[in-house]
Short mmCIF file of C-alpha atoms in Angstrom, two decimals:
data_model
loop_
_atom_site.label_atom_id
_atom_site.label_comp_id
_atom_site.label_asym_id
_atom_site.label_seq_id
_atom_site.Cartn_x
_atom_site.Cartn_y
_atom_site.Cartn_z
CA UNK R 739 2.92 10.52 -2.74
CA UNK R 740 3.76 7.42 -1.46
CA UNK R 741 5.20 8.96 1.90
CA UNK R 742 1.42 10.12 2.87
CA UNK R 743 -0.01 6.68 2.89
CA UNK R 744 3.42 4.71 4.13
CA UNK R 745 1.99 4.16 7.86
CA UNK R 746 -1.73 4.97 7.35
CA UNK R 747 -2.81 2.05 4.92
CA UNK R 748 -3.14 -1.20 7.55
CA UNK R 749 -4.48 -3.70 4.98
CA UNK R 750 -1.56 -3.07 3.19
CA UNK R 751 0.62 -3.07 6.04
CA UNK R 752 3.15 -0.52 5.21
CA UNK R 753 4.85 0.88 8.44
CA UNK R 754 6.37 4.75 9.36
CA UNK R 755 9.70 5.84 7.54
CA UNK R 756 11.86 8.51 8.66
CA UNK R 757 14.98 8.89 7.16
CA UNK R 758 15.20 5.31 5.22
CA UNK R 759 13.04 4.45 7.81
CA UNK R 760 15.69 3.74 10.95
CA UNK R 761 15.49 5.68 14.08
CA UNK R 762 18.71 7.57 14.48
CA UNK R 763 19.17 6.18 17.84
CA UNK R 764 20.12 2.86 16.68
CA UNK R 765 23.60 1.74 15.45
CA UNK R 766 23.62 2.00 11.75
CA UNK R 767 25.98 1.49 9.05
CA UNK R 768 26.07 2.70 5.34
CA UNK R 769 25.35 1.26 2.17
CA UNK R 770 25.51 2.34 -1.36
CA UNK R 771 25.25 1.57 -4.41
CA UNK R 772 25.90 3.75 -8.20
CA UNK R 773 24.94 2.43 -11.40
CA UNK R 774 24.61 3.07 -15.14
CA UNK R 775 21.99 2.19 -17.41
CA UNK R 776 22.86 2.22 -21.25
CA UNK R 777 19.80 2.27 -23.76
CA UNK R 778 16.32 3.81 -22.68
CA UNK R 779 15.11 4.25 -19.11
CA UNK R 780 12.18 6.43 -18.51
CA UNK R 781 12.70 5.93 -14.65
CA UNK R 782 14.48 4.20 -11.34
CA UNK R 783 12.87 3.18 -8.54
CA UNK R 784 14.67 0.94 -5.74
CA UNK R 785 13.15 -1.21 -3.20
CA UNK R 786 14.97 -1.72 0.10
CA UNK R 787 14.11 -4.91 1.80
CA UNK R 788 15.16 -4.48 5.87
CA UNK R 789 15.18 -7.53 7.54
CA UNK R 790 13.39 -6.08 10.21
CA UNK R 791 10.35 -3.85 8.54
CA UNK R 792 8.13 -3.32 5.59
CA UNK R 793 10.06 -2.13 2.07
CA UNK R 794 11.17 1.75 1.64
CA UNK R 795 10.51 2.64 -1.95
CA UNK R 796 13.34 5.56 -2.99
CA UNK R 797 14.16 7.56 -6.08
CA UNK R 798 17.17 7.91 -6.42
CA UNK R 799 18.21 11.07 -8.81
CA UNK R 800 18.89 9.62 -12.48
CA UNK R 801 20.40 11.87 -14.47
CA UNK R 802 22.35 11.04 -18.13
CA UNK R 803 22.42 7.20 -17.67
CA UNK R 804 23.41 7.28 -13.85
CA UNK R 805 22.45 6.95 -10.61
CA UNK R 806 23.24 6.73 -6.97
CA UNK R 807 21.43 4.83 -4.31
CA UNK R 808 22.58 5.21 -0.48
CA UNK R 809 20.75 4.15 2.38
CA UNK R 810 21.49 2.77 6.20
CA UNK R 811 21.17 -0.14 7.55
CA UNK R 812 21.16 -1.68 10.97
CA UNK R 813 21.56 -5.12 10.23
CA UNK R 814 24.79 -7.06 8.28
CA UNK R 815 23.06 -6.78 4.60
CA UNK R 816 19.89 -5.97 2.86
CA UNK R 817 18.93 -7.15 -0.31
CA UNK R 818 17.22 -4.24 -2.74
CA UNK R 819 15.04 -4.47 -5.87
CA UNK R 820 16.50 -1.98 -8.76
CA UNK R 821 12.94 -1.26 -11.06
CA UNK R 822 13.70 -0.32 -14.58
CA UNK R 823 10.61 0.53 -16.14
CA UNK R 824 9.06 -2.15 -14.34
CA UNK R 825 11.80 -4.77 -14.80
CA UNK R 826 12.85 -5.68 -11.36
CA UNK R 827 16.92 -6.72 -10.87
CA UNK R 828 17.90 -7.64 -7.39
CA UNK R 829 21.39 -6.76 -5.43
CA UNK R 830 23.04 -7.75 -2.05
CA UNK R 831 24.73 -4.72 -0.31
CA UNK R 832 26.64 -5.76 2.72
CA UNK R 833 27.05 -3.51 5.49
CA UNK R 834 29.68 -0.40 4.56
CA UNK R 835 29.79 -1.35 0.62
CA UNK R 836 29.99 1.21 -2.23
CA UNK R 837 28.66 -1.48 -4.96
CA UNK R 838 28.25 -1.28 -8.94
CA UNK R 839 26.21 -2.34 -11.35
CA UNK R 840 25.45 -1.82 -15.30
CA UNK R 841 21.99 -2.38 -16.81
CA UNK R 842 23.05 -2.55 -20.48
CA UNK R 843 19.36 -3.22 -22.48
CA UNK R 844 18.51 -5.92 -24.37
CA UNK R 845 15.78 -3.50 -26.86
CA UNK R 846 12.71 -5.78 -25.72
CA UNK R 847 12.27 -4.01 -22.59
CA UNK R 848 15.07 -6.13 -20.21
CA UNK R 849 18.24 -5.72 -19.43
CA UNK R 850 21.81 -7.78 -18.63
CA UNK R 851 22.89 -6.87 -15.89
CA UNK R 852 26.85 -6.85 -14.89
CA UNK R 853 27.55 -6.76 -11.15
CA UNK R 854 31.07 -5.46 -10.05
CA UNK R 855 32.16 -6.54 -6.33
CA UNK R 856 31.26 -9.63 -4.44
CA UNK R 857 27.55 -10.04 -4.35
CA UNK R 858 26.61 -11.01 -8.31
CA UNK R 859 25.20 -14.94 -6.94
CA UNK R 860 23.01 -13.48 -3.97
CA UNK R 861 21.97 -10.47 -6.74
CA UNK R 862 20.84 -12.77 -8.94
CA UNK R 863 18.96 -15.04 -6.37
CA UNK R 864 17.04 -11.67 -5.13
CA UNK R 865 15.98 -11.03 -8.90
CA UNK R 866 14.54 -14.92 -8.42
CA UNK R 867 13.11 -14.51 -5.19
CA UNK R 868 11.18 -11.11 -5.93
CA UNK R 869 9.60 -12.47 -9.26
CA UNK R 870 8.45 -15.55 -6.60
CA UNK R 871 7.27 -13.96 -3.98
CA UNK R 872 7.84 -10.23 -5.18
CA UNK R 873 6.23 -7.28 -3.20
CA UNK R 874 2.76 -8.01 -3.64
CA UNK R 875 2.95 -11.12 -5.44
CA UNK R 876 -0.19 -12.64 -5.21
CA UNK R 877 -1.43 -9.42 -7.64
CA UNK R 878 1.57 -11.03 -10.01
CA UNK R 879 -0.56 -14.73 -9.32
CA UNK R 880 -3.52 -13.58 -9.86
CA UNK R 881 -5.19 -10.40 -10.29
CA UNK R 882 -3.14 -8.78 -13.32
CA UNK R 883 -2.48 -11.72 -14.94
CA UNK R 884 -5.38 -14.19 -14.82
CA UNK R 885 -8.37 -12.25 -12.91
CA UNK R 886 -10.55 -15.83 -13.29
CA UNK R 887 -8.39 -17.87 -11.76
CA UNK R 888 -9.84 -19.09 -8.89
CA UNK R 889 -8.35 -19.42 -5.23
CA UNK R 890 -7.60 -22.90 -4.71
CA UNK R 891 -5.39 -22.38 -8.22
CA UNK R 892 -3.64 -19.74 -7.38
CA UNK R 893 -2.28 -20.75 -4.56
CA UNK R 894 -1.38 -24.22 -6.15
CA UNK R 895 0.21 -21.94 -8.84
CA UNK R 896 2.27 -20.23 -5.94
CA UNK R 897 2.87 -23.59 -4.35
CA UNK R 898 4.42 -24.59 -7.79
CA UNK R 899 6.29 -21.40 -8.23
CA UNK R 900 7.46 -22.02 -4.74
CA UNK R 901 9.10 -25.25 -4.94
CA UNK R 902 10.83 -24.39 -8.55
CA UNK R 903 12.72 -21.65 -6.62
CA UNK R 904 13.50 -23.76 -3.37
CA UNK R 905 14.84 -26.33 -6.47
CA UNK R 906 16.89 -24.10 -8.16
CA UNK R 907 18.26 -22.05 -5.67
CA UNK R 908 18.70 -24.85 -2.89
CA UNK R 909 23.21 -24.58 -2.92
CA UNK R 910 22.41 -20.62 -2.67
CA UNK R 911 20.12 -19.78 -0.45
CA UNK R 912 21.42 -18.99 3.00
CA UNK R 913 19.03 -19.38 6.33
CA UNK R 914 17.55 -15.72 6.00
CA UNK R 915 16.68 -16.09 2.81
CA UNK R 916 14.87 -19.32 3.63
CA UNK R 917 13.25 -17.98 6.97
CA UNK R 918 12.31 -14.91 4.51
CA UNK R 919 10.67 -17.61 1.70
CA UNK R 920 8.99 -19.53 4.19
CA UNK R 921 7.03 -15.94 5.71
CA UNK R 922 6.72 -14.54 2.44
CA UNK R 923 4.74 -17.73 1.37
CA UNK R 924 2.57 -17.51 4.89
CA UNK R 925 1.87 -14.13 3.78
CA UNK R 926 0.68 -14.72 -0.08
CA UNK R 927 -1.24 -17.80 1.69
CA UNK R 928 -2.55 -15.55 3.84
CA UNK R 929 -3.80 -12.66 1.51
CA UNK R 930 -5.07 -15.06 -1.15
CA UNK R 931 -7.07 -16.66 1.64
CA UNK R 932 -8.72 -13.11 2.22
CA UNK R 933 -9.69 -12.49 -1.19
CA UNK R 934 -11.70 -15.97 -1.58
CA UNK R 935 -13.03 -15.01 2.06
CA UNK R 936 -13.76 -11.33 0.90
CA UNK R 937 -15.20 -12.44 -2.41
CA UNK R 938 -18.07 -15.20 -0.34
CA UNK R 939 -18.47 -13.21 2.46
CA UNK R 940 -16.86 -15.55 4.60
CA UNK R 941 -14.39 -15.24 7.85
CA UNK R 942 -11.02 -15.94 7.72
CA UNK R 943 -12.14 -18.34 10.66
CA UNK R 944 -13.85 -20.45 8.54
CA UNK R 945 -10.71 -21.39 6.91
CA UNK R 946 -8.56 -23.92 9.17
CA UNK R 947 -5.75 -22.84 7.30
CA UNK R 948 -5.69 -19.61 7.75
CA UNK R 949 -6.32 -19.93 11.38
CA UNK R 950 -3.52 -22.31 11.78
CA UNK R 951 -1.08 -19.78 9.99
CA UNK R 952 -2.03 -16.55 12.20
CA UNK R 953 -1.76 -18.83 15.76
CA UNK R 954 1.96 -19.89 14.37
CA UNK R 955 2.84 -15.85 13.81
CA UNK R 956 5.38 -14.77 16.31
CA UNK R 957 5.24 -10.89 16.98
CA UNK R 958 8.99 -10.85 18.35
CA UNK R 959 10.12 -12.44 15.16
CA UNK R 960 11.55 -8.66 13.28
CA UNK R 961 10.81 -10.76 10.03
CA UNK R 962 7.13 -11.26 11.01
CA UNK R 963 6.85 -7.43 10.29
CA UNK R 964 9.31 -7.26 7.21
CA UNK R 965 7.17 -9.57 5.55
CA UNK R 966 3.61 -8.30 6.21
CA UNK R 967 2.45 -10.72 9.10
CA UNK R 968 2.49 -8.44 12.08
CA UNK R 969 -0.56 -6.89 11.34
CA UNK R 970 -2.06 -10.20 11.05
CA UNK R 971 -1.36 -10.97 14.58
CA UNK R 972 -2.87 -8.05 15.48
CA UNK R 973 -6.22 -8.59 14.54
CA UNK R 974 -6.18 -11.48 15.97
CA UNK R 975 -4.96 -10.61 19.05
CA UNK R 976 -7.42 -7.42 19.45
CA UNK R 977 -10.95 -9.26 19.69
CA UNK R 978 -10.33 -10.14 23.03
CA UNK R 979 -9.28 -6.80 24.53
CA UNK R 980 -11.73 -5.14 25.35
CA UNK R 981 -15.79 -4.50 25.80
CA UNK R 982 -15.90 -1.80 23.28
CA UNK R 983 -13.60 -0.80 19.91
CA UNK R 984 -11.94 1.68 21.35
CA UNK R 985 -11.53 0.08 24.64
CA UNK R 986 -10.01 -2.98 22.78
CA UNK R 987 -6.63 -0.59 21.02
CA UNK R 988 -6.19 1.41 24.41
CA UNK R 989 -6.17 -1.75 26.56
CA UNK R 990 -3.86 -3.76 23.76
CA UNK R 991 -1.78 -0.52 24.32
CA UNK R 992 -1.54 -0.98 28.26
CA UNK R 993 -1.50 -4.82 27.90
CA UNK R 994 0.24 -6.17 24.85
CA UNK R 995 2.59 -3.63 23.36
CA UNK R 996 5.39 -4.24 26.07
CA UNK R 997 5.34 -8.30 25.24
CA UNK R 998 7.16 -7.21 21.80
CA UNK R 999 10.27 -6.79 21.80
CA UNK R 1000 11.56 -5.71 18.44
CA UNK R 1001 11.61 -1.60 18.18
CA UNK R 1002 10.69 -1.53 14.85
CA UNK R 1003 7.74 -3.67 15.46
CA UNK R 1004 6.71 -1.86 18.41
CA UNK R 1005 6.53 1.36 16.39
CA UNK R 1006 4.33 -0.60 13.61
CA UNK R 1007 2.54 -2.02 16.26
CA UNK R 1008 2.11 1.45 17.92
CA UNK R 1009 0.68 2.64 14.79
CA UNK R 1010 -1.65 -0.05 14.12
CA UNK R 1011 -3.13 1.11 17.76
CA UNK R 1012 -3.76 4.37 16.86
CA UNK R 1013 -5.32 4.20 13.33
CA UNK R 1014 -7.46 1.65 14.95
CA UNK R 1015 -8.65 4.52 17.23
CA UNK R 1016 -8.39 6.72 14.67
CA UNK R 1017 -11.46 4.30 12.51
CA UNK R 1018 -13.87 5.06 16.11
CA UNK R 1019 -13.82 8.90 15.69
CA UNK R 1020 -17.30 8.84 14.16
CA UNK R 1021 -18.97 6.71 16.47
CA UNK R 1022 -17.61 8.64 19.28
CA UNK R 1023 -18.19 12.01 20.45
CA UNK R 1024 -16.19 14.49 20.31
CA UNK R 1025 -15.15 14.97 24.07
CA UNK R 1026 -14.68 11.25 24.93
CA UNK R 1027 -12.08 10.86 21.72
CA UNK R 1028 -10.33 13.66 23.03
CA UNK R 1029 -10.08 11.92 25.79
CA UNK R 1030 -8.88 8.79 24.69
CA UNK R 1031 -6.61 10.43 22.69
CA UNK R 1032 -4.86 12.07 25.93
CA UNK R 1033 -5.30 8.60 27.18
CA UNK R 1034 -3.65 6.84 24.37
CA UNK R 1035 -0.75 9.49 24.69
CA UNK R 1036 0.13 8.39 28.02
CA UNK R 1037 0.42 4.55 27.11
CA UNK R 1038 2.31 5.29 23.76
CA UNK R 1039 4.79 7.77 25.48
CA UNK R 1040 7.57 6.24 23.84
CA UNK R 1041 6.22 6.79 20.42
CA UNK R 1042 5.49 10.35 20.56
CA UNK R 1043 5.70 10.18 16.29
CA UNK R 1044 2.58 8.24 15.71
CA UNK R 1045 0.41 10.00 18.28
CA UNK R 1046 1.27 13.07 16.93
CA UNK R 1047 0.28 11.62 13.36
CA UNK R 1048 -2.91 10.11 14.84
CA UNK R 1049 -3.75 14.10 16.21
CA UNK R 1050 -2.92 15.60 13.29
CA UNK R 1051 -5.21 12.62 11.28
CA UNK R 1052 -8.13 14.12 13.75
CA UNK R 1053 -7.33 17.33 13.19
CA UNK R 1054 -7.91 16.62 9.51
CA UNK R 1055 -10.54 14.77 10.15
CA UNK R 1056 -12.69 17.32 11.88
CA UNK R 1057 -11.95 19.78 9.02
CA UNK R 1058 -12.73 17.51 6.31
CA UNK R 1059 -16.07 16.81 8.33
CA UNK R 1060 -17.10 20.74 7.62
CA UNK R 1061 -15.26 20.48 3.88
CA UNK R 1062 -18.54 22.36 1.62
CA UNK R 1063 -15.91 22.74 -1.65
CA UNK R 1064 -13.92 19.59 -3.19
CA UNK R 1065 -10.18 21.07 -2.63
CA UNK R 1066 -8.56 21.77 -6.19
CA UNK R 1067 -5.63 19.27 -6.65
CA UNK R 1068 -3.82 18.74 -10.62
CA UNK R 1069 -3.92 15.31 -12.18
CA UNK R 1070 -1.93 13.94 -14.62
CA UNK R 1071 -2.95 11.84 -17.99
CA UNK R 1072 -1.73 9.11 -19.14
CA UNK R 1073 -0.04 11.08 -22.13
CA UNK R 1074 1.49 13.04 -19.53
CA UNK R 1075 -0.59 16.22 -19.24
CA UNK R 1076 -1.80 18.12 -16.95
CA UNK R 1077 -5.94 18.83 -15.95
CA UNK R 1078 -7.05 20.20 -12.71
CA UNK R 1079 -10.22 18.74 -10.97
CA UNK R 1080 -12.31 21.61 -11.00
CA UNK R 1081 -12.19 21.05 -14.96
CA UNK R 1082 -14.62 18.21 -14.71
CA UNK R 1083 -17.28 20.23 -12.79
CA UNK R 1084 -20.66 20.17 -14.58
CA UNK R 1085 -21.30 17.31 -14.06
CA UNK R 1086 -21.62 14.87 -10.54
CA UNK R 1087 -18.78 13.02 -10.27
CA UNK R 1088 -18.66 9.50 -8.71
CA UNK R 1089 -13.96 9.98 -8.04
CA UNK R 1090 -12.41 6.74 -7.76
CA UNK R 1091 -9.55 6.92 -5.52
CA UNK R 1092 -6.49 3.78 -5.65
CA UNK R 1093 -3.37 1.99 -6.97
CA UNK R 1094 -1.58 -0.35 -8.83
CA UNK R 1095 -0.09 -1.66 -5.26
CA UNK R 1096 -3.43 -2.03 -3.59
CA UNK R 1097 -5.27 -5.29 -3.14
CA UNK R 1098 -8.29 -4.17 -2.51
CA UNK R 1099 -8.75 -1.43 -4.53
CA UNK R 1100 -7.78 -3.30 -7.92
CA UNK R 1101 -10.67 -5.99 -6.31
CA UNK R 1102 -13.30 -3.17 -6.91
CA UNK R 1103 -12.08 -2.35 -10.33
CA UNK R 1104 -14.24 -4.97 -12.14
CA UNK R 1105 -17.11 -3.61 -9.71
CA UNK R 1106 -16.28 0.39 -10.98
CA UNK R 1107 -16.85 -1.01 -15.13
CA UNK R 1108 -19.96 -2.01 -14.35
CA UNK R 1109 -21.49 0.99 -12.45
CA UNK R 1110 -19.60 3.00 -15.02
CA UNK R 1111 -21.23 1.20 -17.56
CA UNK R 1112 -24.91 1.04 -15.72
CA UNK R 1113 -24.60 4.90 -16.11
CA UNK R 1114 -22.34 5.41 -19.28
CA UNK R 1115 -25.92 6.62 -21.32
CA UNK R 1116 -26.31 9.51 -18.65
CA UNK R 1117 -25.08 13.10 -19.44
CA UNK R 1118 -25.36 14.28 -15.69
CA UNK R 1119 -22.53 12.10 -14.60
CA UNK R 1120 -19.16 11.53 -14.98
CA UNK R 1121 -16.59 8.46 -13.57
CA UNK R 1122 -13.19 9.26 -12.96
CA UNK R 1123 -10.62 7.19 -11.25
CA UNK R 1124 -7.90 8.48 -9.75
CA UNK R 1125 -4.29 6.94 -9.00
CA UNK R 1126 -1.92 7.62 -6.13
CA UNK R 1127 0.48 5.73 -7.52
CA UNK R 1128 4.29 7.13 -6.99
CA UNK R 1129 5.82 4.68 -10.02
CA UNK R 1130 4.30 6.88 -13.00
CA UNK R 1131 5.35 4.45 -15.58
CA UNK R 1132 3.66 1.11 -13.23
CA UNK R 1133 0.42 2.89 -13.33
CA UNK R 1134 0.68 3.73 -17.36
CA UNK R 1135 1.59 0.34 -17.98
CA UNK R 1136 -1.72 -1.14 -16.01
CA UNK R 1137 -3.70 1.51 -17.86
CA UNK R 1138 -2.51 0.40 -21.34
CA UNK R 1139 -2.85 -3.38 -20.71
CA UNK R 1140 -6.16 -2.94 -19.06
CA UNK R 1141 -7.35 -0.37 -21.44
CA UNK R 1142 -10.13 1.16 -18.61
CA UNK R 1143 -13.50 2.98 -20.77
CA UNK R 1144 -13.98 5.26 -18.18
CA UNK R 1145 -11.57 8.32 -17.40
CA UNK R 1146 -8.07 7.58 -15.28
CA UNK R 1147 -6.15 10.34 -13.75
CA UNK R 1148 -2.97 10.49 -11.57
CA UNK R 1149 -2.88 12.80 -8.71
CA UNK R 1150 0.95 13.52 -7.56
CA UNK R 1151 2.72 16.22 -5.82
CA UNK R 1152 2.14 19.22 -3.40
CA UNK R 1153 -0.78 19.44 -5.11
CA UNK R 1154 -2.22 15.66 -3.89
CA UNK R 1155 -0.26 15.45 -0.40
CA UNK R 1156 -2.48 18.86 0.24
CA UNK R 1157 -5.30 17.22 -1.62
CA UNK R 1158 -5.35 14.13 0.37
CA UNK R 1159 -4.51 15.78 3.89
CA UNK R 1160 -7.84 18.31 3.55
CA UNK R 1161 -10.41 15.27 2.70
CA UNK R 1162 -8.53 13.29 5.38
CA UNK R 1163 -7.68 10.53 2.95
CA UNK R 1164 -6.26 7.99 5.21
CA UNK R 1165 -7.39 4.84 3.29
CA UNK R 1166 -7.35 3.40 -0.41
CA UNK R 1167 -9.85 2.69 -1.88
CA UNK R 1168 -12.09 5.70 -1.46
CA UNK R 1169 -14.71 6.92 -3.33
CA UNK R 1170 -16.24 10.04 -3.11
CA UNK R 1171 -19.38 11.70 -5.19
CA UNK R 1172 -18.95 15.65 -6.01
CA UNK R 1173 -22.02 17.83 -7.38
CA UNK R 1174 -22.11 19.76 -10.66
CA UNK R 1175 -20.85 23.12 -8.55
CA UNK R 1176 -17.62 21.23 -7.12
CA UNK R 1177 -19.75 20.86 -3.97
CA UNK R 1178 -18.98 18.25 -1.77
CA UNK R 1179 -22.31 15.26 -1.52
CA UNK R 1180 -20.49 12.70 -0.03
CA UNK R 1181 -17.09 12.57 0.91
CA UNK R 1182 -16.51 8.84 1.11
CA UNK R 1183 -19.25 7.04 -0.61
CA UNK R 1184 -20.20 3.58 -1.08
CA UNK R 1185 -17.77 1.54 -2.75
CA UNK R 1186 -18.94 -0.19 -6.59
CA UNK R 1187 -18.88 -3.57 -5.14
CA UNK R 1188 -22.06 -2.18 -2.93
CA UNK R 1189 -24.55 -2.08 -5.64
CA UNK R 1190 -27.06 -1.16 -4.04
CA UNK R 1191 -25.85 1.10 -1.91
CA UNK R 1192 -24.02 2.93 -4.51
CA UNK R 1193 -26.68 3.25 -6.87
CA UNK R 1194 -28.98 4.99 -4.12
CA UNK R 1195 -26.58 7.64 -3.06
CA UNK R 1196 -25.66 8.23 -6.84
CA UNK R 1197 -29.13 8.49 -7.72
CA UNK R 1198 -29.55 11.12 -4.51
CA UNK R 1199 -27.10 12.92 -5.63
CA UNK R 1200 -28.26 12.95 -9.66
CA UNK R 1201 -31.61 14.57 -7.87
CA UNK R 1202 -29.55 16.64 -5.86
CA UNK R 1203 -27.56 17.90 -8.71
CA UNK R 1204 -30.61 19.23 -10.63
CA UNK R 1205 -30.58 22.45 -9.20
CA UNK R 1206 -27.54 23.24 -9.89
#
């Protein structure tokens, strides 16, 4: 599932994979890495860190104990994350290793870990590193383990966390690693800055801070993009391009894109451009984004890839626009069963779409209990939330430590990628409110933290829904 969102979700700032995410026109080199995991493993996920993009998530196959994880690289090294069950173990594959490693567990959940080859001291500096800074680490601050806390002590928390690792690592670490730190601490800095300016309705230019940070970004820097800061320098970069919205991503096109430098940034760049047209489709009319998307082909030429995504997104988009029936997808329970959607028709439904990963969709949980409990008296609707989560056993484990009163689903599978393709699901969160007859009311509602907003359209629909 996690393949549908990798390039669309821009807050998130994932960027486009094809095979491990390297174009096969660059020089690449082989990596790989088989291990064995004695004692009980429900599942394997690895992270691979590039130096010069945003993570790849794989699965490798894990079958009796083992498993095999090969990948290529363009670049010396790269440092991967090995997830047992949400335990994350890090290893250093150099350029043309076959590696090893044992997980042997411990019965509380961990595991030792033996390393066999060269790389055990840089391994175990990765495992470090990734609980510091870790792939979305201000969630790991903050938001699933202390939602009070407030911004100003989070990020002296990651300050603290920060220096401890600089302290005990300081003979280890080598100059990527600390270029890598230093942007991975911009970037937490950075994100935690736009929750406290999300949460008081603030800009992010009303914090000198953050304004300092996103003038220091440097686009031709590949780590900029490997560690979520591209897309920072973006935003700031598109105000000033144009007269209109549209006008501004097809003039950065023709003006800024050839400044970069860095391929893989250009193609996350590149993408950026054309989701950002993608966002004007219902302001514009039909003929003039057609236009502008034969436009925007021209100036992205050499990324025929994410023009031909953006097209297709349309293309979606314009179907999901005359949608009258919710699409059927199967969900999954947290016991592991299987329900379809239609099985909750009956009732309206107000659908909660997210995941574990996503920043702003686990802000608008706290927002969700609330209307779910505004309503939980009323027999004529029902709130469901629904995960995209790939990880399985990350989204069970958030489940049963948040313990949620309200319904929570997993969608997965054929069944979701055609799911989310028809309703042109391009974005997380997104909310959507269904009649009693599986009839579409509104295909992406107001969000929970819009109280009032919400509460009129569900109330439309409640009224809607009687004569049904």
């Amino acid at each position: 599932m996690r393949n549908y969102f990798t390039i669309l979700i821009l807050t998130l700032c994932f960027t486009a994979a094809s095979h491990c995410g390297i174009a096969q026109t660059e020089a690449t080199k082989h990596v790989a890495l088989s291990g064995e995991v004695v004692g009980a493993c429900n599942e394997i996920i690895v992270l691979a860190y590039p130096q010069d993009r945003s993570l790849d998530y794989i699965y490798p196959k894990f079958e009796n104990g083992k498993f095999l994880f090969e990948y290529d690289i363009t670049g010396d090294f790269i440092d991967i994350i090995v997830g047992l069950d949400g335990e994350a173990y890090g290893v250093r594959l150099n350029a043309g290793d076959t590696s090893r490693v044992l997980f042997t567990s411990k019965g509380d959940g961990a595991f030792d870990v033996d390393y066999f080859g060269r790389n055990e001291v840089q391994g175990r500096l990765w495992t470090d590193f990734y609980n510091t800074y870790g792939y979305w680490g201000q969630y790991n601050i903050r938001a699933d383990k202390d939602t009070t806390m407030s911004t100003a002590q989070a990020l002296a928390l990651l300050s603290q966390k920060d220096s401890t690792f600089r302290a005990e690592h300081a003979s280890e670490m080598d100059p990527y690693h600390i270029h890598r730190a230093d942007l991975s601490l911009q970037f937490l800095k950075m994100v935690l800055i736009e929750d406290s300016a999300y949460t008081y309705h603030k800009s992010t230019d009303d914090f000198a801070e953050y304004v300092a940070m996103t003038a220091s970004i440097d686009p031709n820097d590949p780590m900029s993009n490997a560690c979520g800061l591209l897309g920072r320098w973006f935003y700031k970069e598109l105000p000033d391009m144009g007269s209109t919205e549209l006008e501004q991503c097809l003039n950065f096109a023709e003006q800024k894109l050839d400044q970069i430098i860095p391929k893989s940034s250009n193609e996350f760049i590149a993408t950026l451009v054309c989701n950002n047209v993608l966002r004007q489709k219902e302001t514009t009319s039909e003929e003039k984004f057609e236009q502008s998307l034969d436009k925007l082909e021209a100036l992205l030429s050499d990324y025929p890839e994410q023009v031909a995504q953006c097209r297709k997104s349309y293309e979606d988009y314009k179907r999901a626009k005359n949608l009258v029936d919710l699409p059927e997808a199967t969900l999954e329970t947290v016991d592991g069963k299987e329900v379809k959607l239609s099985d909750f028709y009956g009732k309206v439904l107000y659908i909660d779409f997210w995941a574990t990963w996503c920043g702003p969709c686990v802000k608008e949980t706290p927002h969700m209990e609330k209307l779910a409990e505004r309503y939980k008296d009323n027999d004529k609707i029902l709130f469901i939330s629904i995960s995209t989560d790939d990880n399985a056993e990350a989204w069970r484990k958030k489940i049963t430590n948040d313990k949620p009163f309200w319904p929570q689903y997993r969608i997965f599978g054929k069944s979701g990628n055609d799911f989310m393709s028809a309703t042109n699901m391009r974005f997380i969160p997104r909310f959507m409110i269904v009649l009693p007859n599986g009839k579409i009311f509104n295909l992406d509602a107001p969000r929970p933290s819009n109280v009032e907003a919400v509460t009129a359209e569900i109330e439309k629909a409640l009224q809607f829904g009687k004569r049904y």
